[in-house]
Amino acid sequence: MAGTIQNRTKFLNNISEQLGRPKPIKVNKPEWEYQPQEKTLTGLSPSQLVDLLEEQCKKIHTGFVKTTKASLDSTLRDVFKAYNQGEIIAWNDKRFEENGINLEQYQTYIWNEENGEENRVVAEKANIGITFSDTTLAESGTVVLYAGKGKGRSVSLLPTHYIAIVPQSTIVPRYTQAAQEMNKMMKDKERFPSCINLISGPSNSADIEMELVVGVHGPVKATYIVVEDI
């Protein structure tokens, strides 16, 4: 739904007047004297980042599996069995083929933007949703997904179970590195995704007296499959 903004200039000028300063023409990024976020966890090796991610997965109730590219298909099959397979929905992503995964053998529904609402209906009924992680945050156990053509966000949101295939090369220390990559992407409008999702394990809530409840909405269980590619 498109809307209109009325009296914006008058409103902003009034705020500036009350603050006793002119309305800024543009926002300049501050130069901080100390930036500890730039150094936090950056001394870890790739294997240490995997270990950190695995340890964090225990805290967020997320399954964690390590495998190789050659064994990925069989590993994926084992996880499917653990989740009783059922209907599967996946991104339309060339990385499946590049990693030797034939989704057709699992009768998988592939996201197709031309199908419109049908995609969401299938995702809602699916037992398993599967995507690749574009960037993975070891510190928080978070997979970052860049939505776009063939990569609907419902795949990771609506099915009962969620599987993220995590190339080891995508694992970075923390959100600092992900934000830096997003800032670079912003300079290229054609490259910037339509939506960015950060997922840290299965759905959960601690709204009631800080008692953690897992599986309250969205995926009730999640598994990260880390693939050695470096």
PDB file of C-alpha atoms in Angstrom:
ATOM      1  CA  MET A   1       0.000   0.000   0.000  1.00  0.00           C
ATOM      2  CA  ALA A   2       1.410   3.375  -1.050  1.00  0.00           C
ATOM      3  CA  GLY A   3       0.927   6.379   1.193  1.00  0.00           C
ATOM      4  CA  THR A   4       1.731  10.083   1.228  1.00  0.00           C
ATOM      5  CA  ILE A   5       3.685  12.182   3.708  1.00  0.00           C
ATOM      6  CA  GLN A   6       2.138  15.537   4.541  1.00  0.00           C
ATOM      7  CA  ASN A   7       3.729  18.528   6.292  1.00  0.00           C
ATOM      8  CA  ARG A   8       7.046  16.726   6.663  1.00  0.00           C
ATOM      9  CA  THR A   9       9.210  19.810   6.148  1.00  0.00           C
ATOM     10  CA  LYS A  10       7.146  21.882   8.577  1.00  0.00           C
ATOM     11  CA  PHE A  11       7.315  19.108  11.160  1.00  0.00           C
ATOM     12  CA  LEU A  12      11.100  18.674  10.885  1.00  0.00           C
ATOM     13  CA  ASN A  13      11.700  22.420  10.941  1.00  0.00           C
ATOM     14  CA  ASN A  14       9.686  22.668  14.134  1.00  0.00           C
ATOM     15  CA  ILE A  15      11.839  19.966  15.769  1.00  0.00           C
ATOM     16  CA  SER A  16      15.034  21.718  14.690  1.00  0.00           C
ATOM     17  CA  GLU A  17      13.750  25.012  16.072  1.00  0.00           C
ATOM     18  CA  GLN A  18      12.944  23.430  19.445  1.00  0.00           C
ATOM     19  CA  LEU A  19      16.416  21.853  19.533  1.00  0.00           C
ATOM     20  CA  GLY A  20      17.989  25.195  18.764  1.00  0.00           C
ATOM     21  CA  ARG A  21      19.972  24.014  15.747  1.00  0.00           C
ATOM     22  CA  PRO A  22      19.522  23.982  11.963  1.00  0.00           C
ATOM     23  CA  LYS A  23      18.041  20.951  10.283  1.00  0.00           C
ATOM     24  CA  PRO A  24      20.917  18.721   9.073  1.00  0.00           C
ATOM     25  CA  ILE A  25      21.181  18.260   5.329  1.00  0.00           C
ATOM     26  CA  LYS A  26      22.810  14.864   5.665  1.00  0.00           C
ATOM     27  CA  VAL A  27      23.923  12.507   8.424  1.00  0.00           C
ATOM     28  CA  ASN A  28      27.652  12.046   8.830  1.00  0.00           C
ATOM     29  CA  LYS A  29      28.889   8.799  10.285  1.00  0.00           C
ATOM     30  CA  PRO A  30      30.771   9.556  13.521  1.00  0.00           C
ATOM     31  CA  GLU A  31      34.424   8.642  13.877  1.00  0.00           C
ATOM     32  CA  TRP A  32      34.651   6.797  17.178  1.00  0.00           C
ATOM     33  CA  GLU A  33      37.943   6.926  19.051  1.00  0.00           C
ATOM     34  CA  TYR A  34      37.499   3.379  20.323  1.00  0.00           C
ATOM     35  CA  GLN A  35      35.918   0.617  18.246  1.00  0.00           C
ATOM     36  CA  PRO A  36      36.305  -2.662  20.184  1.00  0.00           C
ATOM     37  CA  GLN A  37      33.769  -4.355  17.932  1.00  0.00           C
ATOM     38  CA  GLU A  38      36.347  -4.292  15.145  1.00  0.00           C
ATOM     39  CA  LYS A  39      38.641  -6.606  17.110  1.00  0.00           C
ATOM     40  CA  THR A  40      36.284  -8.845  19.108  1.00  0.00           C
ATOM     41  CA  LEU A  41      36.864 -12.528  18.250  1.00  0.00           C
ATOM     42  CA  THR A  42      38.793 -11.638  15.092  1.00  0.00           C
ATOM     43  CA  GLY A  43      41.817 -13.588  16.294  1.00  0.00           C
ATOM     44  CA  LEU A  44      40.017 -16.920  15.957  1.00  0.00           C
ATOM     45  CA  SER A  45      40.995 -19.322  13.189  1.00  0.00           C
ATOM     46  CA  PRO A  46      38.345 -20.810  10.834  1.00  0.00           C
ATOM     47  CA  SER A  47      38.268 -24.044  12.843  1.00  0.00           C
ATOM     48  CA  GLN A  48      37.916 -22.101  16.100  1.00  0.00           C
ATOM     49  CA  LEU A  49      34.980 -20.189  14.633  1.00  0.00           C
ATOM     50  CA  VAL A  50      33.300 -23.511  13.859  1.00  0.00           C
ATOM     51  CA  ASP A  51      33.863 -24.620  17.456  1.00  0.00           C
ATOM     52  CA  LEU A  52      32.407 -21.358  18.746  1.00  0.00           C
ATOM     53  CA  LEU A  53      29.365 -21.765  16.506  1.00  0.00           C
ATOM     54  CA  GLU A  54      28.869 -25.333  17.698  1.00  0.00           C
ATOM     55  CA  GLU A  55      29.038 -24.273  21.338  1.00  0.00           C
ATOM     56  CA  GLN A  56      26.526 -21.477  20.756  1.00  0.00           C
ATOM     57  CA  CYS A  57      24.149 -23.884  19.002  1.00  0.00           C
ATOM     58  CA  LYS A  58      23.881 -25.839  22.255  1.00  0.00           C
ATOM     59  CA  LYS A  59      22.707 -22.695  24.014  1.00  0.00           C
ATOM     60  CA  ILE A  60      20.048 -21.882  21.405  1.00  0.00           C
ATOM     61  CA  HIS A  61      18.733 -25.460  21.139  1.00  0.00           C
ATOM     62  CA  THR A  62      19.880 -25.953  17.577  1.00  0.00           C
ATOM     63  CA  GLY A  63      21.155 -29.163  16.015  1.00  0.00           C
ATOM     64  CA  PHE A  64      24.706 -28.965  14.703  1.00  0.00           C
ATOM     65  CA  VAL A  65      26.292 -31.270  12.127  1.00  0.00           C
ATOM     66  CA  LYS A  66      29.675 -31.045  10.416  1.00  0.00           C
ATOM     67  CA  THR A  67      30.247 -32.664   7.045  1.00  0.00           C
ATOM     68  CA  THR A  68      32.179 -32.431   3.797  1.00  0.00           C
ATOM     69  CA  LYS A  69      30.922 -31.448   0.376  1.00  0.00           C
ATOM     70  CA  ALA A  70      31.234 -35.072  -0.756  1.00  0.00           C
ATOM     71  CA  SER A  71      29.101 -36.295   2.163  1.00  0.00           C
ATOM     72  CA  LEU A  72      26.606 -33.429   2.237  1.00  0.00           C
ATOM     73  CA  ASP A  73      23.839 -35.230   0.355  1.00  0.00           C
ATOM     74  CA  SER A  74      23.916 -38.258   2.684  1.00  0.00           C
ATOM     75  CA  THR A  75      24.149 -36.002   5.732  1.00  0.00           C
ATOM     76  CA  LEU A  76      21.136 -34.067   4.546  1.00  0.00           C
ATOM     77  CA  ARG A  77      19.242 -37.322   4.061  1.00  0.00           C
ATOM     78  CA  ASP A  78      19.982 -38.306   7.679  1.00  0.00           C
ATOM     79  CA  VAL A  79      18.630 -34.997   8.978  1.00  0.00           C
ATOM     80  CA  PHE A  80      15.523 -35.418   6.827  1.00  0.00           C
ATOM     81  CA  LYS A  81      14.942 -38.826   8.415  1.00  0.00           C
ATOM     82  CA  ALA A  82      15.375 -37.385  11.899  1.00  0.00           C
ATOM     83  CA  TYR A  83      12.626 -34.895  11.075  1.00  0.00           C
ATOM     84  CA  ASN A  84      10.436 -37.618   9.489  1.00  0.00           C
ATOM     85  CA  GLN A  85      10.941 -35.968   6.096  1.00  0.00           C
ATOM     86  CA  GLY A  86       7.402 -35.186   4.907  1.00  0.00           C
ATOM     87  CA  GLU A  87       6.908 -32.283   2.528  1.00  0.00           C
ATOM     88  CA  ILE A  88      10.011 -30.200   1.863  1.00  0.00           C
ATOM     89  CA  ILE A  89      10.348 -26.684   0.483  1.00  0.00           C
ATOM     90  CA  ALA A  90      13.631 -25.095  -0.586  1.00  0.00           C
ATOM     91  CA  TRP A  91      15.067 -22.014  -2.176  1.00  0.00           C
ATOM     92  CA  ASN A  92      15.619 -21.936  -5.911  1.00  0.00           C
ATOM     93  CA  ASP A  93      19.352 -21.756  -5.321  1.00  0.00           C
ATOM     94  CA  LYS A  94      22.161 -22.902  -7.628  1.00  0.00           C
ATOM     95  CA  ARG A  95      24.233 -23.798  -4.556  1.00  0.00           C
ATOM     96  CA  PHE A  96      22.241 -27.010  -4.117  1.00  0.00           C
ATOM     97  CA  GLU A  97      23.417 -28.280  -7.509  1.00  0.00           C
ATOM     98  CA  GLU A  98      26.928 -26.938  -6.957  1.00  0.00           C
ATOM     99  CA  ASN A  99      27.141 -29.010  -3.777  1.00  0.00           C
ATOM    100  CA  GLY A 100      25.859 -32.212  -5.373  1.00  0.00           C
ATOM    101  CA  ILE A 101      22.351 -32.094  -3.881  1.00  0.00           C
ATOM    102  CA  ASN A 102      19.534 -33.392  -6.074  1.00  0.00           C
ATOM    103  CA  LEU A 103      16.403 -32.080  -4.383  1.00  0.00           C
ATOM    104  CA  GLU A 104      14.134 -33.814  -6.903  1.00  0.00           C
ATOM    105  CA  GLN A 105      14.822 -37.171  -5.256  1.00  0.00           C
ATOM    106  CA  TYR A 106      13.118 -35.839  -2.114  1.00  0.00           C
ATOM    107  CA  GLN A 107      10.076 -34.525  -4.015  1.00  0.00           C
ATOM    108  CA  THR A 108      10.952 -31.013  -2.931  1.00  0.00           C
ATOM    109  CA  TYR A 109       8.897 -27.968  -3.803  1.00  0.00           C
ATOM    110  CA  ILE A 110      11.204 -25.270  -5.165  1.00  0.00           C
ATOM    111  CA  TRP A 111      10.273 -21.653  -4.476  1.00  0.00           C
ATOM    112  CA  ASN A 112       9.009 -19.962  -7.618  1.00  0.00           C
ATOM    113  CA  GLU A 113       8.091 -16.278  -7.479  1.00  0.00           C
ATOM    114  CA  GLU A 114       5.788 -16.747 -10.471  1.00  0.00           C
ATOM    115  CA  ASN A 115       3.543 -18.968  -8.331  1.00  0.00           C
ATOM    116  CA  GLY A 116       2.745 -16.110  -5.973  1.00  0.00           C
ATOM    117  CA  GLU A 117       0.614 -17.090  -2.978  1.00  0.00           C
ATOM    118  CA  GLU A 118       1.061 -20.799  -3.695  1.00  0.00           C
ATOM    119  CA  ASN A 119       4.615 -20.555  -2.368  1.00  0.00           C
ATOM    120  CA  ARG A 120       3.433 -19.349   1.028  1.00  0.00           C
ATOM    121  CA  VAL A 121       0.686 -21.981   1.223  1.00  0.00           C
ATOM    122  CA  VAL A 122       3.192 -24.773   0.531  1.00  0.00           C
ATOM    123  CA  ALA A 123       5.659 -23.349   3.059  1.00  0.00           C
ATOM    124  CA  GLU A 124       2.976 -23.219   5.725  1.00  0.00           C
ATOM    125  CA  LYS A 125       2.136 -26.917   5.220  1.00  0.00           C
ATOM    126  CA  ALA A 126       5.713 -28.121   4.762  1.00  0.00           C
ATOM    127  CA  ASN A 127       7.481 -30.190   7.392  1.00  0.00           C
ATOM    128  CA  ILE A 128      10.961 -28.988   6.417  1.00  0.00           C
ATOM    129  CA  GLY A 129      12.305 -25.759   4.958  1.00  0.00           C
ATOM    130  CA  ILE A 130      15.869 -25.656   3.719  1.00  0.00           C
ATOM    131  CA  THR A 131      18.136 -22.782   2.668  1.00  0.00           C
ATOM    132  CA  PHE A 132      21.797 -21.884   2.515  1.00  0.00           C
ATOM    133  CA  SER A 133      23.275 -19.371   4.929  1.00  0.00           C
ATOM    134  CA  ASP A 134      24.787 -16.334   3.233  1.00  0.00           C
ATOM    135  CA  THR A 135      26.678 -15.148   6.317  1.00  0.00           C
ATOM    136  CA  THR A 136      26.929 -17.009   9.620  1.00  0.00           C
ATOM    137  CA  LEU A 137      27.642 -15.373  12.983  1.00  0.00           C
ATOM    138  CA  ALA A 138      29.631 -17.670  15.260  1.00  0.00           C
ATOM    139  CA  GLU A 139      29.164 -15.572  18.399  1.00  0.00           C
ATOM    140  CA  SER A 140      25.364 -15.743  18.391  1.00  0.00           C
ATOM    141  CA  GLY A 141      24.667 -18.853  16.311  1.00  0.00           C
ATOM    142  CA  THR A 142      22.903 -16.782  13.680  1.00  0.00           C
ATOM    143  CA  VAL A 143      22.400 -17.468   9.987  1.00  0.00           C
ATOM    144  CA  VAL A 144      21.934 -14.397   7.798  1.00  0.00           C
ATOM    145  CA  LEU A 145      19.689 -14.914   4.771  1.00  0.00           C
ATOM    146  CA  TYR A 146      19.511 -12.520   1.842  1.00  0.00           C
ATOM    147  CA  ALA A 147      16.068 -12.803   0.268  1.00  0.00           C
ATOM    148  CA  GLY A 148      15.610 -12.261  -3.422  1.00  0.00           C
ATOM    149  CA  LYS A 149      14.417 -13.903  -6.614  1.00  0.00           C
ATOM    150  CA  GLY A 150      13.748 -17.569  -5.833  1.00  0.00           C
ATOM    151  CA  LYS A 151      14.608 -17.066  -2.157  1.00  0.00           C
ATOM    152  CA  GLY A 152      11.396 -16.358  -0.282  1.00  0.00           C
ATOM    153  CA  ARG A 153      11.662 -15.732   3.458  1.00  0.00           C
ATOM    154  CA  SER A 154       8.705 -18.063   4.163  1.00  0.00           C
ATOM    155  CA  VAL A 155      11.002 -21.058   3.522  1.00  0.00           C
ATOM    156  CA  SER A 156      12.814 -20.425   6.802  1.00  0.00           C
ATOM    157  CA  LEU A 157       9.805 -19.077   8.683  1.00  0.00           C
ATOM    158  CA  LEU A 158       6.729 -21.246   8.159  1.00  0.00           C
ATOM    159  CA  PRO A 159       7.713 -24.966   8.004  1.00  0.00           C
ATOM    160  CA  THR A 160       7.765 -27.040  11.192  1.00  0.00           C
ATOM    161  CA  HIS A 161      11.494 -27.700  10.889  1.00  0.00           C
ATOM    162  CA  TYR A 162      14.279 -25.621   9.419  1.00  0.00           C
ATOM    163  CA  ILE A 163      17.645 -26.684   8.008  1.00  0.00           C
ATOM    164  CA  ALA A 164      20.403 -24.202   7.177  1.00  0.00           C
ATOM    165  CA  ILE A 165      23.320 -25.396   5.089  1.00  0.00           C
ATOM    166  CA  VAL A 166      26.304 -23.391   6.314  1.00  0.00           C
ATOM    167  CA  PRO A 167      29.398 -23.265   4.094  1.00  0.00           C
ATOM    168  CA  GLN A 168      32.321 -22.884   6.484  1.00  0.00           C
ATOM    169  CA  SER A 169      33.558 -19.968   4.396  1.00  0.00           C
ATOM    170  CA  THR A 170      30.467 -17.964   5.418  1.00  0.00           C
ATOM    171  CA  ILE A 171      31.264 -18.115   9.139  1.00  0.00           C
ATOM    172  CA  VAL A 172      32.427 -14.804  10.608  1.00  0.00           C
ATOM    173  CA  PRO A 173      33.019 -13.842  14.254  1.00  0.00           C
ATOM    174  CA  ARG A 174      29.951 -11.688  14.863  1.00  0.00           C
ATOM    175  CA  TYR A 175      27.425  -9.189  13.515  1.00  0.00           C
ATOM    176  CA  THR A 176      30.143  -6.574  13.014  1.00  0.00           C
ATOM    177  CA  GLN A 177      31.427  -8.397   9.929  1.00  0.00           C
ATOM    178  CA  ALA A 178      27.900  -8.952   8.576  1.00  0.00           C
ATOM    179  CA  ALA A 179      27.121  -5.236   8.911  1.00  0.00           C
ATOM    180  CA  GLN A 180      30.312  -4.331   7.091  1.00  0.00           C
ATOM    181  CA  GLU A 181      29.286  -6.573   4.194  1.00  0.00           C
ATOM    182  CA  MET A 182      25.802  -5.041   4.120  1.00  0.00           C
ATOM    183  CA  ASN A 183      27.297  -1.543   3.957  1.00  0.00           C
ATOM    184  CA  LYS A 184      29.277  -2.610   0.892  1.00  0.00           C
ATOM    185  CA  MET A 185      26.160  -4.094  -0.684  1.00  0.00           C
ATOM    186  CA  MET A 186      24.228  -0.860  -0.151  1.00  0.00           C
ATOM    187  CA  LYS A 187      26.489   0.872  -2.663  1.00  0.00           C
ATOM    188  CA  ASP A 188      25.175  -1.479  -5.346  1.00  0.00           C
ATOM    189  CA  LYS A 189      21.383  -1.144  -5.464  1.00  0.00           C
ATOM    190  CA  GLU A 190      21.014  -4.091  -7.839  1.00  0.00           C
ATOM    191  CA  ARG A 191      22.926  -6.332  -5.449  1.00  0.00           C
ATOM    192  CA  PHE A 192      21.133  -5.326  -2.259  1.00  0.00           C
ATOM    193  CA  PRO A 193      18.524  -7.933  -1.162  1.00  0.00           C
ATOM    194  CA  SER A 194      14.829  -7.208  -0.859  1.00  0.00           C
ATOM    195  CA  CYS A 195      14.892  -8.517   2.716  1.00  0.00           C
ATOM    196  CA  ILE A 196      17.554  -9.604   5.219  1.00  0.00           C
ATOM    197  CA  ASN A 197      16.643 -12.225   7.815  1.00  0.00           C
ATOM    198  CA  LEU A 198      18.737 -13.091  10.863  1.00  0.00           C
ATOM    199  CA  ILE A 199      17.785 -16.449  12.357  1.00  0.00           C
ATOM    200  CA  SER A 200      19.231 -17.779  15.598  1.00  0.00           C
ATOM    201  CA  GLY A 201      17.922 -21.316  15.884  1.00  0.00           C
ATOM    202  CA  PRO A 202      14.289 -22.369  16.292  1.00  0.00           C
ATOM    203  CA  SER A 203      11.580 -19.927  17.289  1.00  0.00           C
ATOM    204  CA  ASN A 204      11.600 -19.029  20.964  1.00  0.00           C
ATOM    205  CA  SER A 205      10.320 -16.534  23.484  1.00  0.00           C
ATOM    206  CA  ALA A 206      11.231 -15.441  26.993  1.00  0.00           C
ATOM    207  CA  ASP A 207       8.539 -12.800  27.328  1.00  0.00           C
ATOM    208  CA  ILE A 208       6.962 -14.370  30.404  1.00  0.00           C
ATOM    209  CA  GLU A 209       9.249 -13.817  33.406  1.00  0.00           C
ATOM    210  CA  MET A 210      12.328 -14.543  31.259  1.00  0.00           C
ATOM    211  CA  GLU A 211      11.497 -18.250  31.041  1.00  0.00           C
ATOM    212  CA  LEU A 212      12.763 -19.535  27.692  1.00  0.00           C
ATOM    213  CA  VAL A 213      10.185 -21.438  25.652  1.00  0.00           C
ATOM    214  CA  VAL A 214      11.399 -22.975  22.370  1.00  0.00           C
ATOM    215  CA  GLY A 215       9.166 -23.667  19.400  1.00  0.00           C
ATOM    216  CA  VAL A 216       6.403 -21.182  20.155  1.00  0.00           C
ATOM    217  CA  HIS A 217       5.949 -20.026  16.552  1.00  0.00           C
ATOM    218  CA  GLY A 218       7.640 -20.689  13.253  1.00  0.00           C
ATOM    219  CA  PRO A 219      10.104 -23.609  13.117  1.00  0.00           C
ATOM    220  CA  VAL A 220      10.005 -25.645  16.330  1.00  0.00           C
ATOM    221  CA  LYS A 221      13.360 -27.297  15.594  1.00  0.00           C
ATOM    222  CA  ALA A 222      16.380 -26.243  13.557  1.00  0.00           C
ATOM    223  CA  THR A 223      19.633 -27.801  12.387  1.00  0.00           C
ATOM    224  CA  TYR A 224      22.761 -26.183  10.975  1.00  0.00           C
ATOM    225  CA  ILE A 225      24.841 -28.338   8.619  1.00  0.00           C
ATOM    226  CA  VAL A 226      28.352 -26.914   8.385  1.00  0.00           C
ATOM    227  CA  VAL A 227      30.104 -27.868   5.151  1.00  0.00           C
ATOM    228  CA  GLU A 228      33.895 -27.775   4.995  1.00  0.00           C
ATOM    229  CA  ASP A 229      34.739 -25.664   1.955  1.00  0.00           C
ATOM    230  CA  ILE A 230      37.953 -23.940   3.035  1.00  0.00           C
TER     231      ILE A 230
END
